[in-house]
Amino acid sequence: MTAKPWTDAELESDAVSKKDLVTFLQDSATYEFLKDRKLYGKPAAITKSSKKPDLITAYTALFAQDAFRPAGQSLDEAAAAAASSANVKDGAAAGGDAPKRVEDATPPEVPKYQKVVLKKGDGERKPKKGDTVIVFYTGTLPDGKVFDTNITGKKKPVGLRFKVGTGRVIKGWDEGLMTMYKGEKARLIIESEWAYGKKGTPDGKIPPNTDLTFEVELVSID
């Protein structure tokens, strides 16, 4: 089951704003889900026109319906795919050739992580598979205990450098980082299947079947 970033109490409090909810929904939900609830559009406009109880209802429905976009698919890409699908249907209705069936097509994998944007990036570029990235990070267990970080101590932190999307890190990182802009800081809540799974880590710092939370800052993209 997909992990929720906020508890019911947090949702009802001032700790979670309308902007937080709109950002999370637009980062996570399918185009159809957002369109049906009039949540597709410029985030600032949606935030201004929406009531928080309605956003909480949409947030709850997102999990209940499991209406998440495939990992790595942006909202713009989802909207373009929906428009393309609509055009194909319109063409078939008008007498055009029906799309051919693809045998044994593999359905998109449901993301097993959630992202909450803590600081916006430059809005210009996201890393793609094979790009070299540098990140700062702090990882915590469900009880809040920090199990790993590269930003502690008095010395200037040294970012972790690796090629994203190539399996050098856990899948939740690979997929989550490819949705971030340079300079963006986000909280990634990663289910165990996209973290260290049934085995955990050999040193025992991460037990088997443990969901993890990371605060990750994408410092650079090469």
XYZ file of N, CA and C in Angstrom:
666
model
N 0.847 -1.194 0.000
C 0.000 0.000 0.000
C 0.892 1.257 0.000
N 0.502 2.246 -0.771
C 1.296 3.463 -0.872
C 1.296 4.233 0.453
N 2.472 4.643 0.874
C 2.596 5.354 2.145
C 2.083 6.788 2.013
N 1.393 7.254 3.035
C 0.885 8.623 3.041
C 1.883 9.563 3.698
N 2.140 10.727 3.090
C 3.111 11.652 3.673
C 2.619 12.381 4.907
N 1.277 12.486 5.082
C 0.748 13.228 6.229
C -0.319 12.413 6.941
N -0.395 12.582 8.242
C -1.450 11.955 9.025
C -2.715 12.802 8.934
N -3.833 12.239 9.385
C -5.105 12.981 9.386
C -4.984 14.243 10.244
N -4.296 14.114 11.367
C -4.141 15.271 12.263
C -3.325 16.374 11.591
N -2.280 15.992 10.879
C -1.455 16.979 10.176
C -2.246 17.673 9.077
N -3.081 16.917 8.388
C -3.901 17.497 7.320
C -4.838 18.570 7.863
N -5.385 18.323 9.016
C -6.345 19.263 9.605
C -5.667 20.467 10.253
N -4.374 20.375 10.491
C -3.652 21.456 11.161
C -3.053 22.421 10.139
N -2.413 23.463 10.670
C -1.741 24.441 9.815
C -0.403 23.939 9.285
N 0.010 22.748 9.738
C 1.288 22.198 9.289
C 1.255 21.868 7.792
N 0.050 21.583 7.287
C -0.117 21.282 5.861
C -1.006 22.352 5.245
N -0.481 23.087 4.296
C -1.224 24.176 3.667
C -1.955 23.708 2.415
N -2.828 24.571 1.890
C -3.488 24.266 0.622
C -2.465 24.095 -0.486
N -1.431 24.926 -0.458
C -0.372 24.837 -1.465
C 0.330 23.484 -1.404
N 0.589 23.000 -0.188
C 1.219 21.687 -0.026
C 0.365 20.595 -0.673
N -0.929 20.651 -0.425
C -1.841 19.639 -0.951
C -1.921 19.700 -2.471
N -2.039 20.916 -3.016
C -2.117 21.065 -4.476
C -0.833 20.557 -5.128
N 0.307 20.907 -4.552
C 1.596 20.453 -5.102
C 1.683 18.934 -5.078
N 1.312 18.330 -3.965
C 1.368 16.872 -3.849
C 0.440 16.202 -4.858
N -0.788 16.700 -4.965
C -1.752 16.109 -5.891
C -1.280 16.219 -7.333
N -0.752 17.389 -7.708
C -0.306 17.569 -9.084
C 0.979 16.792 -9.370
N 1.770 16.544 -8.364
C 2.989 15.746 -8.543
C 2.688 14.252 -8.628
N 1.516 13.836 -8.128
C 1.260 12.403 -7.951
C 0.116 11.835 -8.793
N -0.990 12.587 -8.930
C -2.220 12.023 -9.489
C -2.219 11.979 -11.016
N -3.075 11.119 -11.542
C -3.252 11.047 -12.989
C -3.936 12.324 -13.501
N -3.746 12.574 -14.773
C -4.381 13.733 -15.397
C -5.900 13.647 -15.259
N -6.455 12.466 -15.492
C -7.912 12.297 -15.431
C -8.450 12.591 -14.032
N -7.713 12.113 -13.014
C -8.122 12.359 -11.627
C -8.173 13.855 -11.346
N -7.134 14.577 -11.754
C -7.067 16.020 -11.501
C -8.130 16.773 -12.295
N -8.303 16.396 -13.549
C -9.289 17.079 -14.391
C -10.702 16.903 -13.831
N -11.027 15.684 -13.398
C -12.370 15.403 -12.858
C -12.660 16.240 -11.615
N -11.616 16.581 -10.889
C -11.788 17.344 -9.640
C -11.409 18.812 -9.791
N -11.214 19.239 -11.041
C -10.878 20.625 -11.366
C -9.608 21.069 -10.637
N -8.619 20.171 -10.624
C -7.346 20.449 -9.966
C -6.197 20.507 -10.969
N -6.533 20.523 -12.259
C -5.502 20.622 -13.289
C -5.405 22.079 -13.745
N -4.206 22.629 -13.709
C -3.997 24.021 -14.097
C -2.828 24.599 -13.335
N -2.702 25.902 -13.363
C -1.601 26.550 -12.661
C -1.785 26.361 -11.147
N -0.745 25.875 -10.462
C -0.868 25.590 -9.031
C -1.350 26.787 -8.213
N -0.847 27.977 -8.538
C -1.232 29.158 -7.756
C -2.730 29.434 -7.883
N -3.250 29.287 -9.101
C -4.675 29.528 -9.335
C -5.531 28.470 -8.647
N -5.094 27.207 -8.727
C -5.832 26.122 -8.075
C -5.829 26.308 -6.566
N -4.681 26.673 -6.023
C -4.574 26.894 -4.570
C -5.511 28.001 -4.116
N -5.557 29.078 -4.876
C -6.390 30.227 -4.503
C -7.875 29.894 -4.563
N -8.276 29.116 -5.572
C -9.707 28.863 -5.783
C -10.243 27.669 -4.997
N -9.355 26.851 -4.460
C -9.795 25.626 -3.775
C -9.971 25.832 -2.271
N -10.860 25.041 -1.704
C -11.047 25.021 -0.256
C -10.282 23.828 0.311
N -9.680 24.025 1.466
C -8.844 22.963 2.027
C -9.610 21.662 2.264
N -10.853 21.694 2.785
C -11.571 20.420 2.968
C -11.734 19.652 1.657
N -11.936 20.376 0.544
C -12.070 19.712 -0.757
C -10.740 19.088 -1.181
N -9.643 19.769 -0.868
C -8.323 19.231 -1.213
C -8.007 17.992 -0.382
N -8.416 18.018 0.889
C -8.212 16.843 1.748
C -9.028 15.667 1.228
N -10.252 15.948 0.774
C -11.097 14.897 0.193
C -10.431 14.293 -1.043
N -9.861 15.153 -1.887
C -9.172 14.676 -3.089
C -7.943 13.850 -2.710
N -7.209 14.317 -1.709
C -6.021 13.598 -1.213
C -6.414 12.187 -0.748
N -7.492 12.090 0.025
C -7.960 10.800 0.514
C -8.395 9.905 -0.638
N -9.112 10.501 -1.616
C -9.585 9.732 -2.776
C -8.421 9.216 -3.614
N -7.351 9.982 -3.693
C -6.185 9.565 -4.475
C -5.658 8.224 -3.981
N -5.563 8.069 -2.672
C -5.073 6.818 -2.111
C -6.124 5.722 -2.209
N -7.375 6.079 -1.962
C -8.453 5.084 -2.007
C -8.602 4.489 -3.408
N -8.425 5.334 -4.434
C -8.573 4.888 -5.827
C -7.257 4.449 -6.451
N -6.154 4.655 -5.722
C -4.817 4.339 -6.242
C -4.608 4.995 -7.611
N -4.969 6.304 -7.673
C -4.948 7.030 -8.949
C -3.620 7.769 -9.154
N -2.509 7.036 -9.034
C -1.190 7.642 -9.171
C -0.672 7.494 -10.600
N 0.077 8.498 -11.033
C 0.717 8.431 -12.347
C 1.865 7.429 -12.329
N 2.210 6.887 -13.511
C 3.387 6.015 -13.582
C 4.634 6.767 -13.129
N 5.573 6.051 -12.539
C 6.815 6.661 -12.063
C 7.540 7.377 -13.193
N 7.977 8.592 -12.922
C 8.753 9.351 -13.898
C 7.939 10.125 -14.913
N 6.611 9.943 -14.930
C 5.775 10.658 -15.898
C 5.342 11.998 -15.315
N 5.650 13.080 -16.022
C 5.257 14.406 -15.560
C 3.780 14.637 -15.850
N 3.209 15.663 -15.229
C 1.807 15.979 -15.458
C 1.588 16.420 -16.895
N 2.526 17.176 -17.455
C 2.403 17.597 -18.853
C 2.403 16.389 -19.790
N 3.243 15.411 -19.499
C 3.285 14.204 -20.317
C 1.979 13.422 -20.201
N 1.422 13.381 -18.988
C 0.159 12.673 -18.781
C -0.973 13.356 -19.542
N -0.983 14.690 -19.523
C -2.018 15.439 -20.250
C -1.890 15.220 -21.750
N -0.640 15.198 -22.253
C -0.414 14.978 -23.688
C -0.863 13.586 -24.097
N -0.589 12.587 -23.241
C -1.008 11.215 -23.532
C -2.527 11.099 -23.563
N -3.188 11.803 -22.632
C -4.660 11.780 -22.598
C -5.238 12.436 -23.848
N -4.617 13.538 -24.279
C -5.089 14.228 -25.481
C -4.892 13.353 -26.705
N -3.755 12.657 -26.774
C -3.486 11.766 -27.901
C -4.485 10.624 -27.953
N -4.786 10.073 -26.775
C -5.761 8.984 -26.699
C -7.138 9.451 -27.149
N -7.500 10.689 -26.761
C -8.795 11.243 -27.159
C -8.858 11.429 -28.666
N -7.747 11.848 -29.271
C -7.714 12.049 -30.719
C -7.867 10.733 -31.461
N -7.249 9.678 -30.917
C -7.371 8.361 -31.542
C -8.816 7.880 -31.500
N -9.463 8.089 -30.345
C -10.863 7.682 -30.208
C -11.757 8.467 -31.158
N -11.483 9.779 -31.265
C -12.277 10.608 -32.167
C -12.110 10.155 -33.610
N -10.865 9.785 -33.970
C -10.611 9.336 -35.334
C -11.323 8.034 -35.631
N -11.330 7.118 -34.665
C -12.015 5.846 -34.853
C -13.519 6.060 -34.979
N -14.066 6.980 -34.184
C -15.499 7.265 -34.237
C -15.883 7.871 -35.575
N -14.949 8.583 -36.204
C -15.230 9.215 -37.488
C -14.977 8.295 -38.658
N -14.607 7.044 -38.365
C -14.400 6.092 -39.446
C -12.952 5.807 -39.737
N -12.041 6.348 -38.949
C -10.615 6.114 -39.165
C -10.224 4.735 -38.698
N -8.987 4.380 -38.920
C -8.485 3.080 -38.513
C -8.405 3.005 -36.994
N -8.896 1.926 -36.436
C -8.826 1.725 -34.994
C -7.398 1.355 -34.618
N -6.939 1.783 -33.478
C -5.581 1.425 -33.069
C -5.444 -0.077 -32.904
N -4.295 -0.600 -33.314
C -4.059 -2.021 -33.204
C -3.797 -2.409 -31.760
N -4.260 -3.585 -31.408
C -4.054 -4.085 -30.059
C -2.622 -4.571 -29.904
N -1.999 -4.185 -28.816
C -0.660 -4.664 -28.524
C -0.782 -5.863 -27.598
N -0.345 -7.007 -28.075
C -0.469 -8.222 -27.285
C 0.498 -8.200 -26.099
N -0.003 -8.674 -24.979
C 0.822 -8.827 -23.780
C 1.528 -7.534 -23.375
N 0.848 -6.402 -23.558
C 1.444 -5.131 -23.159
C 1.589 -5.097 -21.646
N 2.709 -4.602 -21.174
C 2.948 -4.513 -19.734
C 2.385 -3.205 -19.201
N 1.452 -3.255 -18.247
C 0.885 -2.014 -17.706
C 1.946 -1.246 -16.946
N 1.831 0.091 -16.916
C 2.819 0.886 -16.179
C 2.833 0.516 -14.700
N 4.016 0.491 -14.119
C 4.163 0.139 -12.716
C 3.711 1.292 -11.838
N 2.921 0.973 -10.823
C 2.454 2.000 -9.897
C 3.628 2.452 -9.037
N 3.879 3.762 -8.960
C 5.006 4.244 -8.147
C 4.888 3.783 -6.695
N 6.003 3.387 -6.146
C 6.029 2.952 -4.749
C 6.804 3.969 -3.908
N 6.564 5.224 -4.195
C 7.130 6.312 -3.399
C 6.218 7.520 -3.544
N 6.352 8.450 -2.616
C 5.649 9.719 -2.693
C 6.667 10.838 -2.549
N 6.429 11.934 -3.237
C 7.342 13.072 -3.171
C 6.613 14.299 -2.675
N 7.210 14.979 -1.715
C 6.700 16.259 -1.228
C 7.789 17.301 -1.476
N 7.484 18.304 -2.283
C 8.470 19.331 -2.605
C 8.657 20.261 -1.409
N 9.885 20.398 -0.959
C 10.207 21.272 0.164
C 10.772 22.617 -0.304
N 11.472 22.604 -1.435
C 12.019 23.820 -2.036
C 12.042 23.637 -3.539
N 11.500 24.595 -4.266
C 11.442 24.475 -5.717
C 12.822 24.630 -6.330
N 13.016 23.963 -7.466
C 14.263 24.075 -8.207
C 14.177 25.159 -9.257
N 15.080 25.076 -10.250
C 15.127 26.128 -11.265
C 14.009 26.018 -12.302
N 13.289 24.889 -12.310
C 12.177 24.734 -13.239
C 12.584 24.572 -14.688
N 13.871 24.343 -14.940
C 14.365 24.274 -16.309
C 14.715 22.868 -16.776
N 15.333 22.088 -15.915
C 15.811 20.788 -16.359
C 15.690 19.737 -15.279
N 15.211 18.551 -15.681
C 15.200 17.386 -14.807
C 16.208 16.375 -15.352
N 16.840 15.605 -14.478
C 17.786 14.603 -14.974
C 17.071 13.472 -15.690
N 17.719 12.939 -16.705
C 17.199 11.767 -17.385
C 18.131 10.593 -17.148
N 17.699 9.412 -17.518
C 18.472 8.206 -17.281
C 19.889 8.348 -17.835
N 20.869 8.080 -16.987
C 22.263 8.146 -17.405
C 22.956 9.444 -17.067
N 22.202 10.485 -16.695
C 22.817 11.756 -16.301
C 23.523 11.581 -14.944
N 24.621 12.296 -14.780
C 25.322 12.296 -13.496
C 24.751 13.394 -12.608
N 24.341 13.025 -11.409
C 23.760 13.988 -10.472
C 24.599 14.037 -9.195
N 24.489 15.136 -8.500
C 25.088 15.279 -7.170
C 23.974 15.656 -6.204
N 23.877 14.939 -5.078
C 22.776 15.172 -4.149
C 23.284 15.242 -2.711
N 22.571 16.039 -1.903
C 22.684 15.992 -0.460
C 21.475 15.212 0.050
N 21.642 14.457 1.119
C 20.516 13.645 1.579
C 20.605 13.334 3.062
N 19.442 13.059 3.638
C 19.330 12.523 4.992
C 18.239 11.467 4.974
N 18.566 10.264 5.443
C 17.592 9.181 5.456
C 17.153 8.836 6.864
N 15.838 8.646 7.050
C 15.310 8.313 8.375
C 14.415 7.091 8.320
N 14.374 6.373 9.427
C 13.488 5.225 9.595
C 12.093 5.709 9.990
N 11.100 4.813 10.009
C 9.740 5.219 10.389
C 9.639 5.877 11.762
N 10.566 5.543 12.673
C 10.529 6.153 14.014
C 11.249 7.493 14.065
N 11.750 7.962 12.908
C 12.425 9.256 12.853
C 13.925 9.197 13.054
N 14.463 8.019 13.339
C 15.907 7.880 13.562
C 16.669 8.025 12.255
N 17.694 8.873 12.254
C 18.531 9.052 11.072
C 19.478 7.860 10.936
N 19.443 7.185 9.766
C 20.348 6.052 9.568
C 21.485 6.389 8.612
N 21.355 7.485 7.857
C 22.439 7.867 6.946
C 22.233 9.305 6.484
N 23.335 10.044 6.317
C 23.269 11.410 5.810
C 24.661 11.825 5.346
N 24.717 12.790 4.434
C 26.022 13.311 4.018
C 26.131 14.820 4.275
N 25.293 15.321 5.190
C 25.318 16.768 5.453
C 25.510 17.089 6.935
N 26.090 16.166 7.691
C 26.350 16.444 9.107
C 27.804 16.850 9.308
N 28.098 17.373 10.491
C 29.460 17.743 10.824
C 29.767 19.183 10.493
N 30.947 19.614 10.879
C 31.347 21.000 10.692
C 31.912 21.264 9.297
N 32.418 20.232 8.647
C 32.996 20.414 7.334
C 31.922 20.668 6.281
N 32.347 21.297 5.183
C 31.429 21.523 4.075
C 30.980 20.178 3.519
N 29.682 19.955 3.392
C 29.201 18.643 2.935
C 29.664 18.313 1.516
N 29.929 17.034 1.307
C 30.322 16.547 -0.009
C 29.140 15.784 -0.592
N 28.634 16.237 -1.722
C 27.467 15.603 -2.319
C 27.769 14.209 -2.852
N 26.743 13.363 -2.854
C 26.853 12.022 -3.425
C 26.693 12.139 -4.940
N 27.655 11.602 -5.687
C 27.685 11.717 -7.145
C 27.467 10.333 -7.760
N 26.517 10.218 -8.698
C 26.262 8.942 -9.361
C 25.404 9.174 -10.617
N 25.330 8.150 -11.450
C 24.508 8.212 -12.650
C 23.098 7.745 -12.289
N 22.150 8.627 -12.480
C 20.772 8.333 -12.073
C 20.093 7.402 -13.085
N 19.167 6.595 -12.569
C 18.392 5.722 -13.443
C 19.115 4.490 -13.915
N 20.280 4.195 -13.337
C 21.082 3.056 -13.792
C 21.223 1.968 -12.726
N 20.480 2.075 -11.645
C 20.528 1.049 -10.612
C 21.670 1.181 -9.632
N 22.344 2.322 -9.624
C 23.437 2.535 -8.673
C 22.906 2.810 -7.266
N 21.659 3.220 -7.172
C 21.009 3.496 -5.889
C 19.672 2.766 -5.864
N 18.950 2.861 -4.761
C 17.648 2.196 -4.674
C 16.680 2.786 -5.706
N 15.704 2.001 -6.107
C 14.795 2.406 -7.169
C 14.011 3.660 -6.818
N 13.634 3.794 -5.549
C 12.895 4.981 -5.127
C 13.678 6.255 -5.383
N 14.991 6.188 -5.226
C 15.856 7.333 -5.534
C 15.920 7.560 -7.042
N 16.201 6.498 -7.787
C 16.315 6.633 -9.242
C 15.063 7.287 -9.827
N 13.906 6.782 -9.444
C 12.652 7.289 -10.003
C 12.322 8.675 -9.462
N 12.507 8.881 -8.167
C 12.169 10.172 -7.565
C 13.030 11.305 -8.073
N 14.336 11.069 -8.196
C 15.241 12.126 -8.640
C 14.971 12.555 -10.070
N 14.479 11.634 -10.900
C 14.198 11.995 -12.294
C 12.938 12.844 -12.445
N 12.256 13.128 -11.326
C 11.108 14.047 -11.352
C 11.478 15.414 -10.778
N 12.736 15.578 -10.351
C 13.153 16.809 -9.671
C 13.938 17.730 -10.598
N 13.835 19.033 -10.318
C 14.632 20.027 -11.032
C 15.917 20.312 -10.254
N 16.910 20.810 -10.974
C 18.155 21.211 -10.323
C 17.843 22.248 -9.235
N 18.407 22.049 -8.047
C 18.176 22.953 -6.926
C 16.969 22.590 -6.085
N 16.164 21.661 -6.547
C 14.962 21.265 -5.806
C 15.334 20.423 -4.589
N 14.597 20.636 -3.519
C 14.724 19.813 -2.324
C 13.373 19.166 -2.073
N 13.377 17.872 -1.824
C 12.111 17.161 -1.673
C 12.226 16.075 -0.619
N 11.069 15.695 -0.087
C 10.987 14.556 0.815
C 10.467 13.371 0.002
N 11.227 12.292 -0.028
C 10.829 11.076 -0.722
C 10.448 10.028 0.318
N 9.178 9.616 0.319
C 8.720 8.561 1.213
C 8.642 7.297 0.370
N 9.561 6.372 0.607
C 9.758 5.238 -0.287
C 9.325 3.937 0.380
N 8.442 3.204 -0.292
C 8.013 1.907 0.231
C 9.167 0.910 0.157
N 9.119 -0.089 1.010
C 10.238 -1.018 1.140
C 10.601 -1.702 -0.178
N 9.599 -1.977 -1.028
C 9.871 -2.658 -2.299
C 10.790 -1.849 -3.200
N 10.743 -0.510 -3.083
C 11.618 0.346 -3.874
C 12.775 0.882 -3.029
N 12.949 0.269 -1.845
C 14.079 0.637 -0.984
C 14.968 -0.605 -0.842
N 14.994 -1.226 0.354
C 15.871 -2.378 0.562
C 15.106 -3.687 0.735
N 13.786 -3.624 0.506
C 12.972 -4.828 0.388
C 12.965 -5.770 1.571
N 12.825 -7.060 1.246
C 12.660 -8.084 2.272
C 13.935 -8.352 3.065
N 15.094 -8.019 2.495
C 16.354 -8.343 3.168
C 16.851 -7.227 4.084
N 16.455 -5.963 3.817
C 17.031 -4.864 4.568
C 18.483 -4.688 4.162
N 19.302 -4.139 5.047
C 20.729 -3.971 4.745
C 21.556 -4.949 5.578
N 22.708 -5.385 5.027
C 23.526 -6.369 5.741
C 23.994 -5.907 7.117
N 24.209 -4.598 7.271
C 24.682 -4.104 8.570
C 23.563 -3.972 9.598
N 22.332 -4.227 9.168
C 21.207 -4.201 10.096
C 20.653 -2.832 10.415
N 21.218 -1.784 9.812
C 20.706 -0.442 10.090
C 19.275 -0.286 9.581
N 18.959 -0.970 8.485
C 17.609 -0.916 7.921
C 17.015 -2.315 7.995
N 16.003 -2.519 8.826
C 15.384 -3.838 8.956
C 14.643 -4.244 7.683
N 14.334 -5.520 7.537
C 13.547 -5.974 6.382
C 12.178 -5.285 6.325
N 11.674 -5.120 5.107
C 10.324 -4.586 4.871
C 10.098 -3.243 5.553
N 11.050 -2.334 5.407
C 10.966 -1.039 6.071
C 10.799 0.095 5.066
N 9.752 0.903 5.244
C 9.583 2.113 4.443
C 10.573 3.166 4.947
N 11.118 3.938 4.027
C 12.133 4.928 4.383
C 11.734 6.318 3.927
N 12.227 7.317 4.631
C 11.998 8.709 4.248
C 13.357 9.383 4.035
N 13.488 10.061 2.901
C 14.720 10.796 2.601
C 14.383 12.248 2.305
N 15.187 13.152 2.839
C 15.153 14.537 2.375
C 16.348 14.674 1.440
N 16.048 14.952 0.178
C 17.067 14.938 -0.870
C 17.097 16.293 -1.566
N 18.278 16.836 -1.776
C 18.458 18.074 -2.535
C 19.283 17.764 -3.780
N 18.722 18.077 -4.956
C 19.420 17.839 -6.219
C 20.313 19.044 -6.499
N 21.613 18.887 -6.222
C 22.551 19.986 -6.302
C 22.935 20.308 -7.734
N 23.209 19.284 -8.534
C 23.628 19.526 -9.918
C 23.279 18.359 -10.821
N 23.259 18.634 -12.143
C 22.999 17.648 -13.175
C 24.063 17.828 -14.252
N 24.784 16.757 -14.577
C 25.795 16.811 -15.632
C 25.393 15.912 -16.797
